[in-house]
XYZ file of C-alpha atoms in Angstrom:
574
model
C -22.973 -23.846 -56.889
C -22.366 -20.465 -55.657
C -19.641 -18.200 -57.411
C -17.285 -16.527 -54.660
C -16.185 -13.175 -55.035
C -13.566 -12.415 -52.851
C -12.271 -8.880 -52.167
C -8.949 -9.286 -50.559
C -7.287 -5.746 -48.696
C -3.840 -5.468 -47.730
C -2.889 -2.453 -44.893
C 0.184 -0.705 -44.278
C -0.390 0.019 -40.974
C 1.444 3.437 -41.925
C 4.596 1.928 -41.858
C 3.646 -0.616 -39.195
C 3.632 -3.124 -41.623
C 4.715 -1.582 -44.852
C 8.615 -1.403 -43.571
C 9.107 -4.766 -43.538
C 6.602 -6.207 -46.023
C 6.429 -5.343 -49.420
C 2.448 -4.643 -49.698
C 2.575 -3.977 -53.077
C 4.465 -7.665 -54.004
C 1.444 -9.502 -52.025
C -1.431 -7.578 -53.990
C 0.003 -8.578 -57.272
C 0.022 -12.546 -55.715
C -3.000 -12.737 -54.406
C -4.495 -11.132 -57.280
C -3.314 -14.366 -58.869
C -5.352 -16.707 -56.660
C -8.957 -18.767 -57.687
C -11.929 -16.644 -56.650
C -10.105 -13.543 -56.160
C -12.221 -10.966 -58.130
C -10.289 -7.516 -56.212
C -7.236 -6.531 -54.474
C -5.890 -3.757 -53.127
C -3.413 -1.938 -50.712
C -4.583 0.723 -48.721
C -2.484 2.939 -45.918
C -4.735 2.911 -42.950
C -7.983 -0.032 -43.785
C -9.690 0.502 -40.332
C -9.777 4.136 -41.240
C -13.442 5.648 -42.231
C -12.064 5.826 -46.268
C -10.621 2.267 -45.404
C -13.944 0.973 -44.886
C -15.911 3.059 -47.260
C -13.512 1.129 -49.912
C -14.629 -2.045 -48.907
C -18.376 -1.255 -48.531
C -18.101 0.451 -52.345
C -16.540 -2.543 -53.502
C -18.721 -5.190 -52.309
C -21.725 -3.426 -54.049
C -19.868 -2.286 -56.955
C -18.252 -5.682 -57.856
C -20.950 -8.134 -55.922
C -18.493 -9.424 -53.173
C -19.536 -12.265 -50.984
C -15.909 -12.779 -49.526
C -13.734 -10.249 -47.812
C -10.174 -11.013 -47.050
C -8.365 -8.153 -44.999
C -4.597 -8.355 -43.929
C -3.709 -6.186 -41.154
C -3.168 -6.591 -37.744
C -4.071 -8.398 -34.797
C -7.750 -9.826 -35.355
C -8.521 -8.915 -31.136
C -7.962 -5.353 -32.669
C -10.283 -4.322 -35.763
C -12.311 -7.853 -36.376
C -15.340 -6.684 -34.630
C -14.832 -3.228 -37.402
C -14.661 -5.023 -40.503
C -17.429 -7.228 -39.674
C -19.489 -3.963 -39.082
C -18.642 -2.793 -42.694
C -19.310 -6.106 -43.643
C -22.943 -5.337 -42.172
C -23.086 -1.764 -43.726
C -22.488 -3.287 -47.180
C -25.552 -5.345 -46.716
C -23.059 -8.985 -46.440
C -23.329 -11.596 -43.195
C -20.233 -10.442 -41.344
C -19.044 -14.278 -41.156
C -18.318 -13.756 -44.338
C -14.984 -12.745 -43.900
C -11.600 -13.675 -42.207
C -8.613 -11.301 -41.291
C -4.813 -12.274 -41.733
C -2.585 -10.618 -39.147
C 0.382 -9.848 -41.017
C 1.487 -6.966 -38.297
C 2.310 -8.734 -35.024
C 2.390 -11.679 -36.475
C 4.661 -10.688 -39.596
C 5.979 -7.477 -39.673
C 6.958 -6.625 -36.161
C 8.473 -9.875 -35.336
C 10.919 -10.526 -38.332
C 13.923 -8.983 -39.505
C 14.308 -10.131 -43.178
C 12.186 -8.297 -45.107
C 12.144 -10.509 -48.434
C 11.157 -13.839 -45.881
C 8.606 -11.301 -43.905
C 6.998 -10.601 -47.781
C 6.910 -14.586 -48.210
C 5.489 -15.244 -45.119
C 2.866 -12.441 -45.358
C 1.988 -13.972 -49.116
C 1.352 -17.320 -47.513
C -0.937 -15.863 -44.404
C -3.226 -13.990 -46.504
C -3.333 -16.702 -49.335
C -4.180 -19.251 -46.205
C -6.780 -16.493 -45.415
C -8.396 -16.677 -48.598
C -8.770 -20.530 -49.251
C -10.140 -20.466 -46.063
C -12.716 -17.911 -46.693
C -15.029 -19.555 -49.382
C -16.051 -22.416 -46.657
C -17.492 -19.412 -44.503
C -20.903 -20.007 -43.856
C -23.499 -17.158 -42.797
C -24.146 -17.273 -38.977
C -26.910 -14.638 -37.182
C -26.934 -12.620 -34.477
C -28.217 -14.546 -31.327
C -29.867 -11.941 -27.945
C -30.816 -12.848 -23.953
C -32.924 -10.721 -22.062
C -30.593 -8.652 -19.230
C -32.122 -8.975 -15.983
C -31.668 -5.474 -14.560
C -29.974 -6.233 -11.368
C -26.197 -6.668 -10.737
C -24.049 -8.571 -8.548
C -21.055 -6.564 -7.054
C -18.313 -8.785 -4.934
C -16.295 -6.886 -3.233
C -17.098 -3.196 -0.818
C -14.430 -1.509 -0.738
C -13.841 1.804 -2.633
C -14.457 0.653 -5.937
C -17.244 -1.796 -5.523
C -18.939 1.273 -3.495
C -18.610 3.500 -6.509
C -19.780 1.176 -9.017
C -22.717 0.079 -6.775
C -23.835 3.954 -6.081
C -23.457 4.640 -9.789
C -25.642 2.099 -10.697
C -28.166 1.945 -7.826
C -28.325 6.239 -8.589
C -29.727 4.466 -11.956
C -32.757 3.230 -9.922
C -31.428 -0.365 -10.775
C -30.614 -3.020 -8.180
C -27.463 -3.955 -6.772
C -26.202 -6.895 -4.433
C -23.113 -6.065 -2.819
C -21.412 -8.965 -1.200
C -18.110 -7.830 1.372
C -16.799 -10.937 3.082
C -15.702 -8.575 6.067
C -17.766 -7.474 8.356
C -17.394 -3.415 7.377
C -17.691 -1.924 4.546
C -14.282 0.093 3.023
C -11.268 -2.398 2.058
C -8.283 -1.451 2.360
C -9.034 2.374 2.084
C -10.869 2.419 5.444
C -7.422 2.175 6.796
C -5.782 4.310 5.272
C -4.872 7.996 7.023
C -4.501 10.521 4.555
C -4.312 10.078 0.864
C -1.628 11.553 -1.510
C -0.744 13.920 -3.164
C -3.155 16.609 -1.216
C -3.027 14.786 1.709
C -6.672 14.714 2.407
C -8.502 12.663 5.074
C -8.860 9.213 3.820
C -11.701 8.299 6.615
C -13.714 11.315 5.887
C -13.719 10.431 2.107
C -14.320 6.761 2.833
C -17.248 7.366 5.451
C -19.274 9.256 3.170
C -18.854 6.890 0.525
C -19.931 3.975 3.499
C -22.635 6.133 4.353
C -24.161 6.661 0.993
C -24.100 2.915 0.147
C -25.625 1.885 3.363
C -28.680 4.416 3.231
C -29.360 4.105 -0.697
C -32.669 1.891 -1.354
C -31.518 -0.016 -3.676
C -28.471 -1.315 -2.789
C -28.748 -4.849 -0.617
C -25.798 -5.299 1.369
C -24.202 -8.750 2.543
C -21.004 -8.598 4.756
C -19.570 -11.343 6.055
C -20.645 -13.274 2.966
C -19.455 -15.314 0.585
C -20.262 -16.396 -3.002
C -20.268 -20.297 -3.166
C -21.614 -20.513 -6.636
C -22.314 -18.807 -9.672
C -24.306 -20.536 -12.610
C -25.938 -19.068 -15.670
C -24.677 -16.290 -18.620
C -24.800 -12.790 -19.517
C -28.616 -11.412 -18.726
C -29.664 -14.675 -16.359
C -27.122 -15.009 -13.763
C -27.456 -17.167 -10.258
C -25.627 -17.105 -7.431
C -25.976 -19.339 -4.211
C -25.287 -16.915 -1.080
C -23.603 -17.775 1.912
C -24.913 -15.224 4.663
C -24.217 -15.480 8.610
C -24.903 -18.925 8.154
C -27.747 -18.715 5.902
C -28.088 -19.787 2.371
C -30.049 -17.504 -0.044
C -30.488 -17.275 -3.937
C -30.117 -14.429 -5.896
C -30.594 -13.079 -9.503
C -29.124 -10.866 -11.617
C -28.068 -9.935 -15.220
C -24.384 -8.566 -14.792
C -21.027 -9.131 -12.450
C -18.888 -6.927 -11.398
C -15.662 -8.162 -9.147
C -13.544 -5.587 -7.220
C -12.128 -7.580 -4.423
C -9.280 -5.578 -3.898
C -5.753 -6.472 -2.990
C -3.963 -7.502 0.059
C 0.093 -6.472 1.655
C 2.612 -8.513 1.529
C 4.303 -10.303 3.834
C 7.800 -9.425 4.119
C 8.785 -11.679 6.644
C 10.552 -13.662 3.879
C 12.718 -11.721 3.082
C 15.599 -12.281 5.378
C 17.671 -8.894 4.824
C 14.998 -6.794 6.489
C 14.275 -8.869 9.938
C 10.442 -8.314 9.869
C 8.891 -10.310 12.925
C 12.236 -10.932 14.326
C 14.101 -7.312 15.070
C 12.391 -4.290 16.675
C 11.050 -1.478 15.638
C 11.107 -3.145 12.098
C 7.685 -2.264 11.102
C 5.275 -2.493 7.434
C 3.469 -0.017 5.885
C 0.597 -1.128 7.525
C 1.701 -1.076 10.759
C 2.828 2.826 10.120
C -0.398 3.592 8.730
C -1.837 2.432 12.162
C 0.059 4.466 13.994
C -0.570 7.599 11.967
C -4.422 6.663 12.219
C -4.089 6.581 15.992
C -2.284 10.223 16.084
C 1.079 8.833 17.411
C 4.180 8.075 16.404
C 6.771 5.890 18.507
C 8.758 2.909 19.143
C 8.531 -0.378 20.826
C 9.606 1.476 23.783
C 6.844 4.384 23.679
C 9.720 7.151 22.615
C 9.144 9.139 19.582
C 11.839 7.818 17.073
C 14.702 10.660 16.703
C 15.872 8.829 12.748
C 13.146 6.665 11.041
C 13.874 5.095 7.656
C 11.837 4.249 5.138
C 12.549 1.526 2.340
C 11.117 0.878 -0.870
C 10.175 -1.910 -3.047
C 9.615 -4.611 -0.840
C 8.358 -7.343 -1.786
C 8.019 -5.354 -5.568
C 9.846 -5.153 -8.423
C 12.229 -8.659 -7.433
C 12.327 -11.687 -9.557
C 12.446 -13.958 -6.422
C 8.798 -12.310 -4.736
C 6.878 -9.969 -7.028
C 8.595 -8.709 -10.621
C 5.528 -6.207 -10.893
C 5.466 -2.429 -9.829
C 2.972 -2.087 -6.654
C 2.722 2.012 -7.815
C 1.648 3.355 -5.263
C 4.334 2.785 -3.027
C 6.516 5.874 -3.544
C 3.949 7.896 -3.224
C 2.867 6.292 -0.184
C 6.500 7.110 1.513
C 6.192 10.504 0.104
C 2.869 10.980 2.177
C 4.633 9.266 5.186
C 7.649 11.854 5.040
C 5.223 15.139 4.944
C 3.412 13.346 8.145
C 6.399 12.670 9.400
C 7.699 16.047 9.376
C 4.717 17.881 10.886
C 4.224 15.167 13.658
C 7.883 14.915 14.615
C 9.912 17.535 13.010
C 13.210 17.117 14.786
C 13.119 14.184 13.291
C 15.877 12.539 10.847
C 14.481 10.916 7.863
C 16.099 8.493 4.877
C 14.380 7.731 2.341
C 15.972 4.528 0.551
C 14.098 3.449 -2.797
C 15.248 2.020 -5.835
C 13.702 4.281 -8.412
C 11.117 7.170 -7.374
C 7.945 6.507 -9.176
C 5.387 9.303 -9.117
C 2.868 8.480 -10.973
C -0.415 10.218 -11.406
C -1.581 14.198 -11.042
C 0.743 16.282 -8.718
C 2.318 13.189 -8.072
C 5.833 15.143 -9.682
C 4.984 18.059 -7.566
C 4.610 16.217 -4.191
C 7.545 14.120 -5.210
C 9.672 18.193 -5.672
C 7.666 19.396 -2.326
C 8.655 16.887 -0.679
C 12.481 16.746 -1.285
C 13.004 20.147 0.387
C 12.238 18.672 3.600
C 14.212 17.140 6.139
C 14.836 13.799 4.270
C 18.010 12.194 3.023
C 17.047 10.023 -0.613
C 19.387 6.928 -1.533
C 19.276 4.687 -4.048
C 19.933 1.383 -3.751
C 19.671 -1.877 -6.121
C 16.829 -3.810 -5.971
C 18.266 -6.306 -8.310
C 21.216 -7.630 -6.713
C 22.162 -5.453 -3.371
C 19.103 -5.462 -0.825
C 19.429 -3.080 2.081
C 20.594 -5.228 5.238
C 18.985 -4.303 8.816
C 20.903 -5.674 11.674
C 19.517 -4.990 15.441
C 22.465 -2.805 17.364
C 23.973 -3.873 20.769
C 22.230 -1.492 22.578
C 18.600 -2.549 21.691
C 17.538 0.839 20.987
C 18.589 1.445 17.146
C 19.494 -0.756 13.882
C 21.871 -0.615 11.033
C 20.695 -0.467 7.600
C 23.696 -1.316 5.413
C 23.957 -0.839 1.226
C 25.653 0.434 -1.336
C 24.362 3.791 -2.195
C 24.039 3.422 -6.175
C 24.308 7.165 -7.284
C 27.603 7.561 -5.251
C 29.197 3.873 -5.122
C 29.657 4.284 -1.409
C 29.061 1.704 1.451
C 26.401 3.601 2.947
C 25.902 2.927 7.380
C 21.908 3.969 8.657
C 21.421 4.372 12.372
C 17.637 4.250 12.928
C 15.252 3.901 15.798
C 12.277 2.798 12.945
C 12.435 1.569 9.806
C 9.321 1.220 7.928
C 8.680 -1.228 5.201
C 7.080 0.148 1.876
C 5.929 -3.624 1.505
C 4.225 -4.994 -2.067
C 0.432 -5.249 -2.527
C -0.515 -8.746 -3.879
C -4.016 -10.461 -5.330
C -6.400 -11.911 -2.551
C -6.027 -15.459 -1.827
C -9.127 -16.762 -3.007
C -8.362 -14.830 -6.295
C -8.505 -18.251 -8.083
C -11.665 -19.301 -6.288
C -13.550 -16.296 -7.183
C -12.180 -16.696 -10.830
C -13.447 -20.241 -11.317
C -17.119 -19.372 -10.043
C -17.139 -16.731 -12.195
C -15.578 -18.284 -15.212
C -12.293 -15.557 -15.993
C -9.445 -15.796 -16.028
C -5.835 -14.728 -13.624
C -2.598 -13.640 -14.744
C 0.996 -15.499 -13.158
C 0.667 -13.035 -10.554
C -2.981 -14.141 -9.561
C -4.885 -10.802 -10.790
C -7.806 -10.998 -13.020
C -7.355 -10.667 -16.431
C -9.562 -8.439 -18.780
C -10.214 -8.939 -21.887
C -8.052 -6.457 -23.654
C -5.509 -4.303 -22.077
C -6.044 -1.048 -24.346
C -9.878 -1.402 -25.489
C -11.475 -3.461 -23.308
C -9.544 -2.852 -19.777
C -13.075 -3.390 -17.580
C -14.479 -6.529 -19.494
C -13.806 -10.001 -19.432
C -13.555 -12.918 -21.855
C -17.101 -14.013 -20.081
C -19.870 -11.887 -21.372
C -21.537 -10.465 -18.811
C -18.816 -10.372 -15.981
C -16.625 -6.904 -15.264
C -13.822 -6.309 -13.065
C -12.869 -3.289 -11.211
C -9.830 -1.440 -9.182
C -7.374 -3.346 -7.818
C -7.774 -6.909 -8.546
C -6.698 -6.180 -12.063
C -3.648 -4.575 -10.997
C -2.012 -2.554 -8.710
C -3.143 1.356 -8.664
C -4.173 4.213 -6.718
C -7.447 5.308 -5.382
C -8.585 7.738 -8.326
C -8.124 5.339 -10.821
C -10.105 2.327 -9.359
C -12.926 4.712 -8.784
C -12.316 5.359 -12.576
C -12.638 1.444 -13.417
C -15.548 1.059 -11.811
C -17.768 3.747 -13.193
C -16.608 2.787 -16.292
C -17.608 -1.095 -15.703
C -20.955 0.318 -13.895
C -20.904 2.410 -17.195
C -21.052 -0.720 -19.534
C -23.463 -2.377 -16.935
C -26.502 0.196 -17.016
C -26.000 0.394 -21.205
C -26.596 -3.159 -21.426
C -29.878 -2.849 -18.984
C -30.758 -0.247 -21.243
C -30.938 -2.059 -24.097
C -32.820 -4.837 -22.354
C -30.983 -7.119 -24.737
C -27.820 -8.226 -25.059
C -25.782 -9.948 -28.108
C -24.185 -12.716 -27.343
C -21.204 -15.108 -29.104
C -22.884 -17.127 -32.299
C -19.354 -19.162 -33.217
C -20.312 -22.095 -30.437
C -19.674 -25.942 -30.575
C -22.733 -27.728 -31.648
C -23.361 -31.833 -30.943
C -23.686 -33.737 -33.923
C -26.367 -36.152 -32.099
C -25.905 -39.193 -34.609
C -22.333 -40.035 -33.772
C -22.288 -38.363 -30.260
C -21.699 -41.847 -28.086
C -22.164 -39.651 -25.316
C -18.496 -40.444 -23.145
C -18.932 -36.799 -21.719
C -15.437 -36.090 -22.740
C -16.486 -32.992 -24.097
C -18.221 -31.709 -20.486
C -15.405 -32.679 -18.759
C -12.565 -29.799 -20.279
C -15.217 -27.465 -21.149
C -13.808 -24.477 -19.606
C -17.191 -22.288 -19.241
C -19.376 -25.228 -17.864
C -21.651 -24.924 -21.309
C -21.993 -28.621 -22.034
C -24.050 -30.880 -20.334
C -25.156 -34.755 -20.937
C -29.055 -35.254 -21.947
C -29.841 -38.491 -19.982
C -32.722 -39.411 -21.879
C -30.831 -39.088 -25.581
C -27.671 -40.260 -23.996
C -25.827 -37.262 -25.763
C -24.210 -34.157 -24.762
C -25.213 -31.036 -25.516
C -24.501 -27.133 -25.882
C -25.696 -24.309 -24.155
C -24.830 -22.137 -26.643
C -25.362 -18.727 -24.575
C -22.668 -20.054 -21.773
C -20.588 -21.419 -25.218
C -17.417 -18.927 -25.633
C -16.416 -21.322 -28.916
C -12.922 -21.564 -27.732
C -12.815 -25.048 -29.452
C -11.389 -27.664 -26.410
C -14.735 -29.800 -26.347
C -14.019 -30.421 -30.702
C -10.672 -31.056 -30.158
C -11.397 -33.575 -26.976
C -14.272 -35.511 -28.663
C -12.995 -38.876 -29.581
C -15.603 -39.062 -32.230
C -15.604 -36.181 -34.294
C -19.110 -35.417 -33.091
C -18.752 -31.316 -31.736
C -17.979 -28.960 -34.082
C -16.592 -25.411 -33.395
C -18.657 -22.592 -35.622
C -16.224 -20.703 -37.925
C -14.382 -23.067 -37.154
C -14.914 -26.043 -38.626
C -12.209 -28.943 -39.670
C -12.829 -27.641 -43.803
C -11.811 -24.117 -42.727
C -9.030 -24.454 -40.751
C -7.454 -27.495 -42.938
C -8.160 -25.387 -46.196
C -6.086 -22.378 -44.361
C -3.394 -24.300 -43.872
C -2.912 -25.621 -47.701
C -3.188 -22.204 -48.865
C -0.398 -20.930 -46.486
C 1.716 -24.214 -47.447
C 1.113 -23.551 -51.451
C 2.026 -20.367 -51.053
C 4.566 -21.051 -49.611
C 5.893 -23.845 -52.140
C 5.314 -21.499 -54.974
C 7.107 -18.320 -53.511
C 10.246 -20.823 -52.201
């Protein structure tokens, strides 16, 4: 029987952890435990010294177990399985307790935090002996890539990657290339021409070689993993295969639709107008009413649709910005003209954003706060047909503030495309509540996904401005073209696996599968795993009625042999 050696490392976090566990305490307990050969506390573990001590250890004392408590495992797994590697030891053989967000920054007491943290790491190291070794699995990348999506960031990531000399298929369900973008005016804060920037960028992905455009198209499926992906086509009534290795998605956002919101009188009072109806006007070179007059007072109001429990409680961000650009237009088109600018707070986010934001102040505008909260601005059409009243209570000065306008334009919310969920299923990611993909880590993974393979790009991740979705994308095209490099790609060894003697083949397992990896063998009469599509997220084990799928790493020993470690621990420290 093999002897386990297990090196067990508690972190401090710097004081992340250490001010509300006692580190030192839960060294001297583990060191306690059966098989526990080493422990130690260290100030920073994912630190270069942090895992130097680890890799000296394990060839010093002849580990085959490492135990490290620290933080979140989404964090600094994939590191200590790396050192695991460098020390010559299968990096399955070890298991992380997060006693950070788990411990330390959600409790108060820091005697019960120490307990609790004891228990954790003990549970960590019962659980560790029943590790078995598991090796590194590859799939050929085919070097082409699927982009959904044209406007400014699908064009970017498509021209970086086609400048590659690889292939791209770029699929616009319009019939013009440009999103939103295209109809746009200028863009903030230099107020440069949004149409010349956009019809270059249109120009130079409709002459490059190797990009193959598709408007008016539509994905209907998607099958396949990471390196061998298929997609069925639908193109002006045609139906057409293609391959490729990689996905990106950058379908973009869409406005809201303030008509809902009953204070403002969009759709039913005139001269009530969107953003998007403003930006129309400004593309066409003139501003007026309903009546064809050029507006003597125009308002402008903030936040619709954004930043309100009962529509959107999210931040559209570029918004204020937005107004700002529509007040400098404003004023050089029309500059006898009275403007107001009502927001709720003024946002300026990005470079010279602050500076546009002090720029424009000095002009002829009025700015007044109101609260988006509880105290909506109220437009009410005047007798005389030719102006409304916008009525609120001016926050900075507690006053009952009176508007006369002949325009008031709407600074409505951006939202996530409709078919958001459609393209998400196909693709097999994931939304958020407010129906925008999800990646699959906010801070050091922002352009993947939890599905090897597919990327996701500008503004159907979240709300932001033009610089920073061109960003996103030629970092996902980035991550694309290294994985065609390679030729090869690694892909996710802790999969379910059919035990085919007790499989009785009720398909329970295919039917919850999340990632459409399990199939039924018609000829055995059992299901089985396609371990590439596999992402081992464990509903098939936990479905199957007879016990016959089990989860890699995560098998029924491990996970009951964590939990009796945590509960003696616990007994003994009571």
């Amino acid at each position: 029987m093999e002897e386990y050696r297990i090196g067990v490392y508690i972190c401090w976090c710097g004081t992340n952890i250490a001010m509300m566990v006692d580190v030192e305490a839960v060294v001297e307990e583990i060191k306690k435990l059966p098989n526990v050969t080493i422990a130690k506390d260290y100030k920073y573990m994912c630190s270069d010294p942090g895992q130097d001590l680890i890799v000296k250890d394990i060839k010093e004392h002849h580990l085959n177990r490492i135990v490290v408590a620290a933080c979140s495992p989404r964090m600094h797994e994939p590191t200590f399985r790396k050192a695991l590697e460098n020390a010559g030891l299968n990096p399955y053989f070890f298991e992380m307790a997060n006693i950070r967000e788990q411990v330390s920054w959600v409790h108060t007491d820091r005697i019960e935090a120490t307990r609790k943290a004891k228990g954790l790491v003990a549970g960590a190291v019962k659980r560790v002996v029943h590790h078995k070794a598991l090796n590194k699995r590859y799939v050929d990348i085919h070097p082409a890539t699927l982009i959904i999506g044209a406007g400014v960031a699908g064009m970017s990531a498509a021209l970086e990657i086609a400048d590659s000399g690889q292939k791209v298929h770029l699929v616009e369900q319009c019939n013009q290339l440009g999103g939103m973008v295209r109809k746009v005016d200028l863009n903030y804060p230099y107020l440069n021409s949004s149409r010349q920037t956009i019809s270059q960028l249109i120009k130079n992905t409709e002459e490059h070689p190797d990009i193959q455009i598709y408007t008016e198209s539509k994905i209907d499926k998607i099958s396949g993993y990471i390196g061998n992906f298929r997609a069925l086509l639908s193109n002006h009534q045609e139906q057409r295969e293609l391959e490729f290795g990689n996905i990106l998605i950058a379908t973009g956002l869409k406005s809201f639709d303030p008509s809902i919101i009953e204070n403002y009188g969009y759709k039913r009072i005139p001269n009530v107008i969107t953003s998007a109806d403003f930006e129309k006007m400004l593309y066409s070179g003139l501003i007026h009413c309903e009546n064809g007059k050029e507006p003597g007072n125009i308002a402008i109001i903030h936040c619709v649709g954004s930043r309100n429990e009962n529509y959107h409680p999210y931040c559209s961000r570029t918004c204020c910005m937005t107004a700002l650009k529509y007040i400098n237009q404003i004023s050089s088109a029309a500059p006898e003209c009275n403007i107001y600018d009502i927001y709720a707070d003024m946002r300026a986010i990005g470079k010279d954003c602050e500076e546009l934001y002090a720029s424009t102040s000095k002009k002829n505008v009025m700015f007044l706060m109101f609260d988006q909260q509880h105290d909506l601005p109220v437009i009410k059409q005047n007798g005389n047909g030719k102006t409304v009243s916008i009525e609120f209570t001016e926050l900075l000065s507690g006053e009952s503030i009176h508007i006369q306008a002949n325009m008031v334009v709407l600074m409505t919310a951006v939202e996530s495309q409709a078919n958001n969920k459609e393209i998400a299923h196909l693709a097999g990611i994931s939304t958020d509540k407010n129906g925008f993909f999800i990646e699959k880590h906010p801070k050091l993974d922002p352009v993947a996904t939890t599905t090897e393979g597919v990327y996701i790009a500008g503004t159907c991740q979240s709300p932001k401005d033009i610089p920073d979705s061109i960003v996103q994308a030629k970092a996902a095209a980035a991550r694309i073209l290294a994985t065609i490099a390679k030729g090869k790609v690694q892909v996710e060894v802790t999969t379910a696996q059919v035990n085919e003697d007790i499989c009785c083949g009720c398909q329970c397992c295919a039917s919850v599968c999340p990632y459409s990896a399990i199939s039924y063998n018609e000829d055995k009469k059992v299901s089985e795993v396609n371990e590439i599509l596999c992402k081992g997220c464990g509903t098939c084990a936990s479905a199957c009625p007879s016990g016959a799928i089990v989860s890699k790493h995560f098998t029924d020993n491990q996970i009951l042999s964590q939990i009796t470690g945590v509960l003696e621990m616990q007994i003994e420290t009571a």
